[in-house]
XYZ file of C-alpha atoms in Angstrom:
577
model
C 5.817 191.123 182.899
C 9.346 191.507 181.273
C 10.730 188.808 179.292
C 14.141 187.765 179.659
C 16.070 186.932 176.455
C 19.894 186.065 176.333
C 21.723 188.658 174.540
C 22.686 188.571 170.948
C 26.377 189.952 172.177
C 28.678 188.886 174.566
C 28.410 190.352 177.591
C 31.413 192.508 179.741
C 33.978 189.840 180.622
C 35.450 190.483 184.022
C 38.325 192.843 184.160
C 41.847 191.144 184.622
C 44.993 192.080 185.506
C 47.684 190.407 183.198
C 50.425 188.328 185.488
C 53.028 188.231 183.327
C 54.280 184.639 183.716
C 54.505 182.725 180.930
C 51.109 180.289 180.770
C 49.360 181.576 183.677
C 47.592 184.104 181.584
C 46.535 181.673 179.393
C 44.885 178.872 181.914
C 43.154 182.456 183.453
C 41.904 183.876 179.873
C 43.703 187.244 180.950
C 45.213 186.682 184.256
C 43.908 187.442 188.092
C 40.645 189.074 188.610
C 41.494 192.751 188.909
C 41.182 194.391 192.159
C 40.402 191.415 194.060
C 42.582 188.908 196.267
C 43.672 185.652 194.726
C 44.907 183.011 196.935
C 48.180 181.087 195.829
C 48.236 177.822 198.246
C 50.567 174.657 197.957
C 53.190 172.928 200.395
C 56.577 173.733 200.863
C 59.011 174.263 197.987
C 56.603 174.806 195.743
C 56.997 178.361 194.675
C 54.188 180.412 196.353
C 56.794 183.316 197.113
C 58.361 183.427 194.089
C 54.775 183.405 191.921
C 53.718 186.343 193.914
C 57.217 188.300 193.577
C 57.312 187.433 189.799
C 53.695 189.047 189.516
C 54.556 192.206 191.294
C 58.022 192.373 189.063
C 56.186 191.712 185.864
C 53.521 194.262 186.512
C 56.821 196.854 187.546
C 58.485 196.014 184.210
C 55.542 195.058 181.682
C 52.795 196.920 182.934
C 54.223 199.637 184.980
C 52.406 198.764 187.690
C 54.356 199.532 191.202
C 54.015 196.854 194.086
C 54.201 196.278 197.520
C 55.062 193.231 199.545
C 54.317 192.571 202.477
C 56.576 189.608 204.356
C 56.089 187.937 207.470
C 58.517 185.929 207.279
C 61.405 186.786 205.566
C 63.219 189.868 205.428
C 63.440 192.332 202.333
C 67.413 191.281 202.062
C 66.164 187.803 202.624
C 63.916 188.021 199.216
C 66.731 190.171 197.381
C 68.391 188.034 197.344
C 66.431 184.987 197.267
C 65.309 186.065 193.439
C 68.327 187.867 192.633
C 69.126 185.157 190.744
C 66.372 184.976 188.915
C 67.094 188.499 187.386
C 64.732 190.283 190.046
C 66.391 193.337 190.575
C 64.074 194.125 193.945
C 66.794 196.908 195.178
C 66.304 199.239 192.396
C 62.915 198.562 191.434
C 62.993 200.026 195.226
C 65.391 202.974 194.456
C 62.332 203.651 191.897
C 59.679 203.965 193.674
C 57.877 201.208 192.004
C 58.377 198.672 194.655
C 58.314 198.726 198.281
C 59.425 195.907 200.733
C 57.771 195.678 203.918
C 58.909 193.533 206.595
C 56.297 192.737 209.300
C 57.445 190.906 212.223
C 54.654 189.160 214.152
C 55.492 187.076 217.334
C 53.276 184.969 218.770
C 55.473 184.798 222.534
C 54.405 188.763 222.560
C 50.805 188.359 221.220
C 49.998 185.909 224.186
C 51.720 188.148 226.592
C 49.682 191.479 225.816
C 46.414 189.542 224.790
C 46.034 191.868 222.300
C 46.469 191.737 218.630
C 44.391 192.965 215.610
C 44.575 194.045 211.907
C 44.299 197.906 212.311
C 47.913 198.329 212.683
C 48.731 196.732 209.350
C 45.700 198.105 207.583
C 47.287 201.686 208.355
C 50.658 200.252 207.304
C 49.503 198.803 204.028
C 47.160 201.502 203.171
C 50.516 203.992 203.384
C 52.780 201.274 201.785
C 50.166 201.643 198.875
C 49.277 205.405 198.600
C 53.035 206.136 199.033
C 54.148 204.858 195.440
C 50.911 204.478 193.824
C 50.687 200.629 193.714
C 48.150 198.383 191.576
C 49.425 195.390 193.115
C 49.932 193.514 196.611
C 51.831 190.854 198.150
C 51.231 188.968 201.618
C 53.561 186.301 202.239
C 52.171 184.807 204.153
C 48.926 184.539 205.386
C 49.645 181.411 208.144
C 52.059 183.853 209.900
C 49.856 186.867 210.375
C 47.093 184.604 211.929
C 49.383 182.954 214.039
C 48.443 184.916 217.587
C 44.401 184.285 217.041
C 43.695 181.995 219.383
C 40.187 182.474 219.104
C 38.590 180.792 215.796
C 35.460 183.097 215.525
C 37.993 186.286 215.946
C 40.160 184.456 213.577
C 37.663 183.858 210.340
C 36.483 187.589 211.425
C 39.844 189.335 210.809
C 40.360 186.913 207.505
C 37.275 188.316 206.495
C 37.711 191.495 207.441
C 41.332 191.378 205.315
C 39.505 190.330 202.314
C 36.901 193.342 202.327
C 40.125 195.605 202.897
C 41.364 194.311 200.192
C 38.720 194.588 197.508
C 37.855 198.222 199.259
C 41.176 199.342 198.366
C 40.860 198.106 194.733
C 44.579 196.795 193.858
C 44.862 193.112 192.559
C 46.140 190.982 195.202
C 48.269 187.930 195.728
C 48.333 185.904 199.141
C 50.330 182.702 199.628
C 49.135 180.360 202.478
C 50.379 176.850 203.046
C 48.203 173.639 202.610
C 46.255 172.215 205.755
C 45.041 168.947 206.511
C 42.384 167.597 204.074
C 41.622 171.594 203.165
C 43.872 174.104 200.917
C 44.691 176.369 203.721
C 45.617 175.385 207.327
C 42.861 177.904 208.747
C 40.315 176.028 205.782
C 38.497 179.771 205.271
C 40.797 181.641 203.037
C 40.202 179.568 199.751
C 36.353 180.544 200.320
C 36.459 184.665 200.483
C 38.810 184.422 197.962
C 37.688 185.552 194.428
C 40.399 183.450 192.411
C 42.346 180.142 194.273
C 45.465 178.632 192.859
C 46.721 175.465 194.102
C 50.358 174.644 193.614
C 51.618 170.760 194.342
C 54.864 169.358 194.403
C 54.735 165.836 194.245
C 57.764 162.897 193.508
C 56.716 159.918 191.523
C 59.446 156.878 190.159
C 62.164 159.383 191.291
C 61.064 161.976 189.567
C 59.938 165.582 191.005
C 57.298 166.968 188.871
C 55.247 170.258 190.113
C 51.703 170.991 188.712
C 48.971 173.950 188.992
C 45.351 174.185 189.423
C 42.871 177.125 189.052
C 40.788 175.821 191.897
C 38.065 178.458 191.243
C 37.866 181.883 189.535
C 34.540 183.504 190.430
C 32.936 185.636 187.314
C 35.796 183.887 184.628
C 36.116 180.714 183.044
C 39.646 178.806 183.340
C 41.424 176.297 182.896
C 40.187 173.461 184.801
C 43.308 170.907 184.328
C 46.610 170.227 186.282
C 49.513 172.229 184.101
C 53.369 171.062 184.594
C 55.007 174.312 185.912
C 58.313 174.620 186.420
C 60.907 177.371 188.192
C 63.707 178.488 186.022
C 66.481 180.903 186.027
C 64.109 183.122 184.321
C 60.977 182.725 186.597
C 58.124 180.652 186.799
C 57.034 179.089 182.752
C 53.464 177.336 183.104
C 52.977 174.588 179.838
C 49.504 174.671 178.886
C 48.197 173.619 175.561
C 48.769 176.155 173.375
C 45.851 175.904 171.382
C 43.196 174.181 172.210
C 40.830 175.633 169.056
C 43.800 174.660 166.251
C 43.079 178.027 164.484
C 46.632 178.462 163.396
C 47.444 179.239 159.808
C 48.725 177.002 157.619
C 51.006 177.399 154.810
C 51.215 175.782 150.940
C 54.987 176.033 150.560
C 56.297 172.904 149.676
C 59.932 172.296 151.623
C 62.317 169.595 150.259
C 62.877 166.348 152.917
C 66.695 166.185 151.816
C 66.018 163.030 150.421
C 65.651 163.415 146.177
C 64.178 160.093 145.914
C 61.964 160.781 148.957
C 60.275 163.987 147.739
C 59.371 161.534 144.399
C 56.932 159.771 146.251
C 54.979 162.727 147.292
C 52.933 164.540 144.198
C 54.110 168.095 145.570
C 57.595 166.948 145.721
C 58.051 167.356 149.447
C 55.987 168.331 152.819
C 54.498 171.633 153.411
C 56.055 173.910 155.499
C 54.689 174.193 158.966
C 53.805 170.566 159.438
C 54.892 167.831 161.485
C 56.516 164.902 160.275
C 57.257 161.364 162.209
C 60.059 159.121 160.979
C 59.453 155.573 163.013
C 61.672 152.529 162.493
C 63.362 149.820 164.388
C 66.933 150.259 165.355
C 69.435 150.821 162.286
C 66.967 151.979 159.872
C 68.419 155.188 159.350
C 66.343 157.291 161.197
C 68.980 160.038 162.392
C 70.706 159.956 158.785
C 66.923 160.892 157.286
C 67.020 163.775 160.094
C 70.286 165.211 159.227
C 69.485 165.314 155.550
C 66.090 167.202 156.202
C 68.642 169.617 158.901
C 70.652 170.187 156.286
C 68.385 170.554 153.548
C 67.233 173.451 155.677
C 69.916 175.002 156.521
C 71.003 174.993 152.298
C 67.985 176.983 151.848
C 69.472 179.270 154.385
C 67.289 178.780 157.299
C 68.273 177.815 161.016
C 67.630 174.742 162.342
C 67.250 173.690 165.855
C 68.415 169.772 166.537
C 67.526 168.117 169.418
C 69.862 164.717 169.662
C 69.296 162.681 172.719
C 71.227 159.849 171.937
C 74.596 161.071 170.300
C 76.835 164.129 171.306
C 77.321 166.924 169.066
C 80.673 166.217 167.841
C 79.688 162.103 167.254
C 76.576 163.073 165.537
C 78.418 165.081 162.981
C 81.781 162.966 162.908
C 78.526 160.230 161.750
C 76.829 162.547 159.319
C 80.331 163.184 157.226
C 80.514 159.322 156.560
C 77.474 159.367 154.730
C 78.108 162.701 152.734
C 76.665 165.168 155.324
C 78.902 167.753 156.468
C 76.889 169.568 159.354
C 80.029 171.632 160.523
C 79.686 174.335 158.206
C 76.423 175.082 159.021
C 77.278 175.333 162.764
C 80.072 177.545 161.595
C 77.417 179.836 159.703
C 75.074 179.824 162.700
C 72.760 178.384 160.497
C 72.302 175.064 162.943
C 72.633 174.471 167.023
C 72.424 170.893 168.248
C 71.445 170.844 171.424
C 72.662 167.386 173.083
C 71.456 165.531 176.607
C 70.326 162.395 178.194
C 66.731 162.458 178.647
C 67.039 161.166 181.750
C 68.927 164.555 182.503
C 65.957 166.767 182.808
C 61.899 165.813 183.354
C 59.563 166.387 180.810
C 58.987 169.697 181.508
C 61.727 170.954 182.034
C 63.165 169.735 178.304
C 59.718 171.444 177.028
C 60.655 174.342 178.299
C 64.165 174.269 176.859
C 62.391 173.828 173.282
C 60.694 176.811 173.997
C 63.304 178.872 174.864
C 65.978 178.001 172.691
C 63.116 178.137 169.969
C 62.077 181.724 171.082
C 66.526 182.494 171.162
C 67.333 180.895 168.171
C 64.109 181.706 165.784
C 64.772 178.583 163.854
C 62.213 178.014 160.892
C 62.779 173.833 161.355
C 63.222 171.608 164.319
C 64.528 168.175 164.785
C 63.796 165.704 168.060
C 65.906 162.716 167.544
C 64.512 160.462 169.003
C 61.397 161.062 171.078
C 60.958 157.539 172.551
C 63.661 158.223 175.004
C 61.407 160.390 176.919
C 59.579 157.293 178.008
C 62.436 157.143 179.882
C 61.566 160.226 181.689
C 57.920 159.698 182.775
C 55.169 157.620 181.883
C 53.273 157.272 178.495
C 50.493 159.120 179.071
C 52.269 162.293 180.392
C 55.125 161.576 177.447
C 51.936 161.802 175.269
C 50.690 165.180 176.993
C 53.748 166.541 176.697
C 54.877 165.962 172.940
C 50.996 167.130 172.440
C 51.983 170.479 173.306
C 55.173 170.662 171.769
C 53.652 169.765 168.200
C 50.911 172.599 169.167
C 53.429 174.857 169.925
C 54.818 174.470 166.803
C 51.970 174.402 164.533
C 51.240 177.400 166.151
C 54.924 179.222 165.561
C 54.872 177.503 161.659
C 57.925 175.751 162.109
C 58.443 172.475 160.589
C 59.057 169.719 163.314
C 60.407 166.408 162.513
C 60.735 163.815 164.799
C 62.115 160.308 164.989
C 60.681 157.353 166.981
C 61.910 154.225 167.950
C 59.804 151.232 167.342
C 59.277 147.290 168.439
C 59.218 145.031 165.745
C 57.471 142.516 168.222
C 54.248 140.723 167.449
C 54.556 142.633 163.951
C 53.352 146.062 165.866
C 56.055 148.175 163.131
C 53.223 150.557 162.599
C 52.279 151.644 166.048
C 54.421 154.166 168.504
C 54.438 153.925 171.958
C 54.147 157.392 172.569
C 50.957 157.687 170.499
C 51.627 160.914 168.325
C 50.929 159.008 165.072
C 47.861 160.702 164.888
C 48.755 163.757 165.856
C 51.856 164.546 162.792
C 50.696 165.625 159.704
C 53.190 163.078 157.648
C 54.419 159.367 158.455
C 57.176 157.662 156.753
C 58.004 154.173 158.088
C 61.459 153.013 157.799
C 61.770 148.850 158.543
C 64.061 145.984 157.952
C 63.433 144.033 154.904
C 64.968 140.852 155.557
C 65.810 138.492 152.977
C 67.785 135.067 152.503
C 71.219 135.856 154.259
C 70.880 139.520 154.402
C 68.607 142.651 155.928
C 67.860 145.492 153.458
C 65.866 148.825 154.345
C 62.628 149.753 153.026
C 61.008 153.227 153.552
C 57.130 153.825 152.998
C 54.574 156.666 153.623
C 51.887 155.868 155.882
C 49.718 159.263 155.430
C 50.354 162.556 154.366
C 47.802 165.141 155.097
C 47.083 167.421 152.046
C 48.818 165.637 149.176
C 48.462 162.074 147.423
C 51.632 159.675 148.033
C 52.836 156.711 146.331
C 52.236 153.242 147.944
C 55.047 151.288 147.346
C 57.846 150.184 149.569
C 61.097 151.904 148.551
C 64.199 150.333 149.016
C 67.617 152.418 149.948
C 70.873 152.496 150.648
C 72.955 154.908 152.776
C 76.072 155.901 150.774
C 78.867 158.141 150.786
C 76.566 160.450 149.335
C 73.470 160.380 151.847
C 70.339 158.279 151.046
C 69.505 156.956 147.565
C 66.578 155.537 146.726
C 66.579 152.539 144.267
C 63.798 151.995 141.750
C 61.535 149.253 142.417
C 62.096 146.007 140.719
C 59.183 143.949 140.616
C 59.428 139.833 140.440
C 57.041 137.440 140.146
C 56.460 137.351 143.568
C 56.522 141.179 144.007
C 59.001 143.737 144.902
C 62.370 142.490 145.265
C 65.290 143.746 147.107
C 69.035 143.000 148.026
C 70.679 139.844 146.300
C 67.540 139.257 144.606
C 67.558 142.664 142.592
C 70.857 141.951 141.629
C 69.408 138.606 140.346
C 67.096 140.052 138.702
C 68.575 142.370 136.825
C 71.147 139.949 135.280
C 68.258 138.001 134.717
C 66.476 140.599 132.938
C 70.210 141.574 131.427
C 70.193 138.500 130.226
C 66.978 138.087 128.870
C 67.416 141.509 127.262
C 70.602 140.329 125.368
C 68.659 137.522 124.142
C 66.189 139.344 122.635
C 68.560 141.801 121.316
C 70.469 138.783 119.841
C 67.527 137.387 118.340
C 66.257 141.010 116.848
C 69.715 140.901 115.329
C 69.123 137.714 113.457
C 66.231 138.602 112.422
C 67.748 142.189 111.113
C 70.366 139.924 109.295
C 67.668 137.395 107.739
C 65.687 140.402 106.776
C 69.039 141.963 104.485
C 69.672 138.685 103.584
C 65.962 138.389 102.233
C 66.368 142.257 100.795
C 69.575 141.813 99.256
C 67.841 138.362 97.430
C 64.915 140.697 96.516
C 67.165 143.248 95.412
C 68.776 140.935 92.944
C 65.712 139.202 91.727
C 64.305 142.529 91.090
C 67.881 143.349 88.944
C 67.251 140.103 86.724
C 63.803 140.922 86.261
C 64.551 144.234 85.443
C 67.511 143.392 82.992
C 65.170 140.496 81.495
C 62.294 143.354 80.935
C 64.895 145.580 79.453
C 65.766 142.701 76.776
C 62.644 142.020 75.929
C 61.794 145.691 75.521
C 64.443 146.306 73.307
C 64.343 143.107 71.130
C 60.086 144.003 71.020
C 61.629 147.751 70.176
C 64.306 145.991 67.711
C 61.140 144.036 65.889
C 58.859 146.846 65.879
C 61.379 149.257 64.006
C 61.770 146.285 61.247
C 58.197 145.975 60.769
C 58.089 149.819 60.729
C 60.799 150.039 58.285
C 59.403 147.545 55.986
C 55.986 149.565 56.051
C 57.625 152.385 55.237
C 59.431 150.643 51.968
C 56.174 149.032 51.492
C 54.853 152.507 51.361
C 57.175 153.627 49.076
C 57.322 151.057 47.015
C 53.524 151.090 46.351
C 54.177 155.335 45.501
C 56.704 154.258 43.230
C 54.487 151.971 41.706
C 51.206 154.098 41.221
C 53.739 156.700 39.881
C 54.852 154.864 37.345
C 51.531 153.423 36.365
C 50.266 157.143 36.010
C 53.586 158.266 33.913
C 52.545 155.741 31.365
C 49.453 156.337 31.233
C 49.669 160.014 30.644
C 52.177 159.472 27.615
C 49.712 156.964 25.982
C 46.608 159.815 26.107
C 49.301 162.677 24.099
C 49.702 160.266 20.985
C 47.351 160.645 17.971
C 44.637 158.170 17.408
């Protein structure tokens, strides 16, 4: 009896064919299942046509992959020009050979006339549509129209069977649209079960506000996505927004980047954030959030970089005209090409659709920093959890792309909540600096503090600073009795301590003058002393060369003397006896 083990190695994956449209391949791992039908269902307006034409056109131009589509509803001028605007060139993709356009006109007044109606016809004409340019990929738009003139249900799920088989048979990687039914995802209720991979498109309209989603319903032999993804239908196609990264195995970087705030980069160790990162700058209004944005804009565009700013509140020519009061010229770096502001109302777009602006000026522009200023206002646009989703995959997306993203938030100082963001990123940024209101008697001051920075130590204290002519300064801390002190009271304090330093320097002084006084009166003692010492010496040297002077005669007398004594003697021994 054999033993069944799970193999060490991964087994074969199932093969795919890549669609092409931006996000789809990533909720499918790879894209549709190759050689097998995949069912695109949703109501009306919600793109079903235009996801099947953008897969055959992607496969033409990325994949070389020819195409045929099959309408039964629209003519092949109809869909010309229907996606001409999207940059679909169907006409000479057709002139090519790599697309073919096949109009089938089914009506139902004829069908119940003859009584007869079946699938050979179009298997022939498909089968030749295919073999005549080679094609990998199929269109049927759409399914509802073909199965129209079945009256007869049994007949009906035979034929949609039978289509299916053909399908797979024939190997090339199929799209069909169908439209939603009643409580099922097709109106027949069959299709979404014989087919291999089912994608549900909805188009729904909450506070005002259209939003469109997609849903990998199934995906036989293939894991997927399993979560509704904003979609949305641009002039350049169809752009699906899933998380980018759900593993967060993007690199990082140790390159410290300077804030554009001197005194800011002082209160991290490293002297700035790391490049790459995400930073949040949250404050009530009038803490100078935008002014700390602008200097970290400019900073980057100094070190020669581009910069992408986002400004939802203030038009491009008020946002600079603001910056230049405060010592930040941004015009120069527009000039350069260096910086592109990029100006709207929230309110102007949804969510998705300003994501996907982000991502395609970012992929335009290739700017190494971004600014969103503020990100609160897209509460504006749709509710806080789907405000949350969506700046979730914006700061993935740019983890992922290593650009530095910093954003600004506006908070409620109600019930003392200055730490907390309504959109709930906090803990999703790599840095937080808190700018707030530090109100004292008569006047309001601003204070800036970090709240975490990932990766490097940070000083604790809360700075205050001023915006000047010349951008933001950041005083030194003054510390009172009662703590830090700010405004008036630093101003206080400082003459205080002027003052108390000029006393002390006024008493050292004294004391400096008692001490020469008390020098110059040692000084002088010590010259009396020594002039007293110098008299004695010499009167004690005056004495001892008397004494010395009468030894010496003493001496000589006494020679004299004994002399003498012995002269006399000598002439008293020579005379005779």
């Amino acid at each position: 009896m054999h033993e069944y083990k799970l193999a060490p190695t991964a087994l074969p994956q199932l093969p795919k064919a890549p669609s092409g449209i931006e996000g789809l391949d990533e909720i499918t791992e790879g894209g549709l299942p190759l050689g097998r039908p995949t069912l695109v269902c949703g109501s009306a307006g919600c793109g079903k046509t235009l996801l099947g034409i953008e897969f055959l056109v992607r496969g033409v131009i990325d994949y070389d992959e020819p195409g045929v589509l099959m309408t039964f509803e629209e003519t092949a001028a109809e869909l010309t020009a229907n996606v001409a605007s999207l940059g679909f060139d169907l006409a000479a993709m057709q002139a090519d050979k790599k697309l073919r356009i096949d109009h089938v006109h089914v009506e139902r007044s004829e069908i119940e006339e003859t009584g007869e109606f079946d699938l050979e016809g179009l298997f022939i004409r498909l089968g030749y549509a295919i073999d005549s340019i080679g094609a990998k990929r199929v269109l049927l738009d759409t399914i509802e129209a073909l199965f129209a003139g079945f009256p007869n249900e049994a007949v009906l799920r035979s034929e949609i069977r039978r289509l299916f088989r053909w399908l797979k048979d024939k190997g090339v990687t199929t799209v069909i649209t169908a439209e939603r039914g009643e409580g099922t995802l097709t109106r027949q209720g069959l299709e979404e079960y014989v087919s291999d991979c089912v994608i549900l498109l909805d188009n729904r309209v909450i506070d005002q506000i259209t939003t469109r989603r997609l849903r990998i319903v199934k995906y036989r032999g293939s894991t997927h996505g399993t979560n509704e993804y904003p979609y949305l239908i641009t002039e350049d196609g169809i752009s699906v927004l899933p998380v980018t990264s759900l593993k967060l195995e993007h690199t990082v970087s140790d390159e410290i980047i300077s804030s554009g705030v001197p005194g800011l980069d002082e209160m991290f160790t490293r002297r700035g954030w790391y490049r790459g990162s995400s930073i949040l700058i949250t404050g009530t209004a009038g803490t100078a959030k935008t002014t700390l944005a602008a200097s970290f804009a400019l900073e980057a565009c100094r070190r020669g970089e581009r910069c992408l700013y986002f400004a939802f509140e203030e038009s491009p020519a008020q946002l600079i005209r603001n910056m230049r009061t405060v010592g930040l010229d941004l015009q120069p770096c527009l000039d350069q090409g260096l910086l592109l502001i990029e100006a709207s109302r929230p309110t102007l777009n949804g969510l998705e659709r300003h994501l996907v602006t982000v991502h395609k000026l970012i992929k335009e522009f290739q700017p190494q920093a971004v600014v969103i200023d503020p990100i609160s206002n897209l509460v504006s646009v749709g509710s806080i959890s789907e405000v949350r989703s969506m700046l979730t995959r914006l700061i993935d997306f740019l983890k992922v792309s290593n650009i530095t993203a910093l954003f600004t938030a506006l908070i409620s100082g109600r019930d003392g909540r200055l730490e907390m963001t309504e959109e709930g990123i906090s803990s999703l940024v790599d840095t937080w600096v808190s700018v707030r209101d530090l109100e004292g008697i008569g006047e309001r001051n601003r204070g800036l503090s970090i709240l975490k920075a990932r990766g490097m130590a940070h000083s604790n204290q809360v700075r205050e600073f001023l915006v000047t002519a010349e951008g933001v300064q950041l005083l030194d801390v003054v510390i009172g009795p009662l703590g830090i002190i700010t405004g008036a009271g630093r101003h206080v304090q400082r003459l205080h301590e002027q003052a108390t330093l000029t006393a002390q320097q006024q008493a050292a002084a004294r004391k400096d003058r008692e001490l020469e006084r008390k020098r110059r009166v040692l000084e002088a003692t010590i010259d009396n002393l020594r002039t007293e010492f110098e008299s004695v010496e010499e009167e004690l040297r005056q004495v001892h060369s008397e004494e010395l002077a009468r030894q010496q005669a003493t001496d000589q007398a006494r020679s004299s003397a004994a002399n003498n004594l012995t002269t006399r003697l000598s002439g008293a021994g020579e005379r005779p006896a």
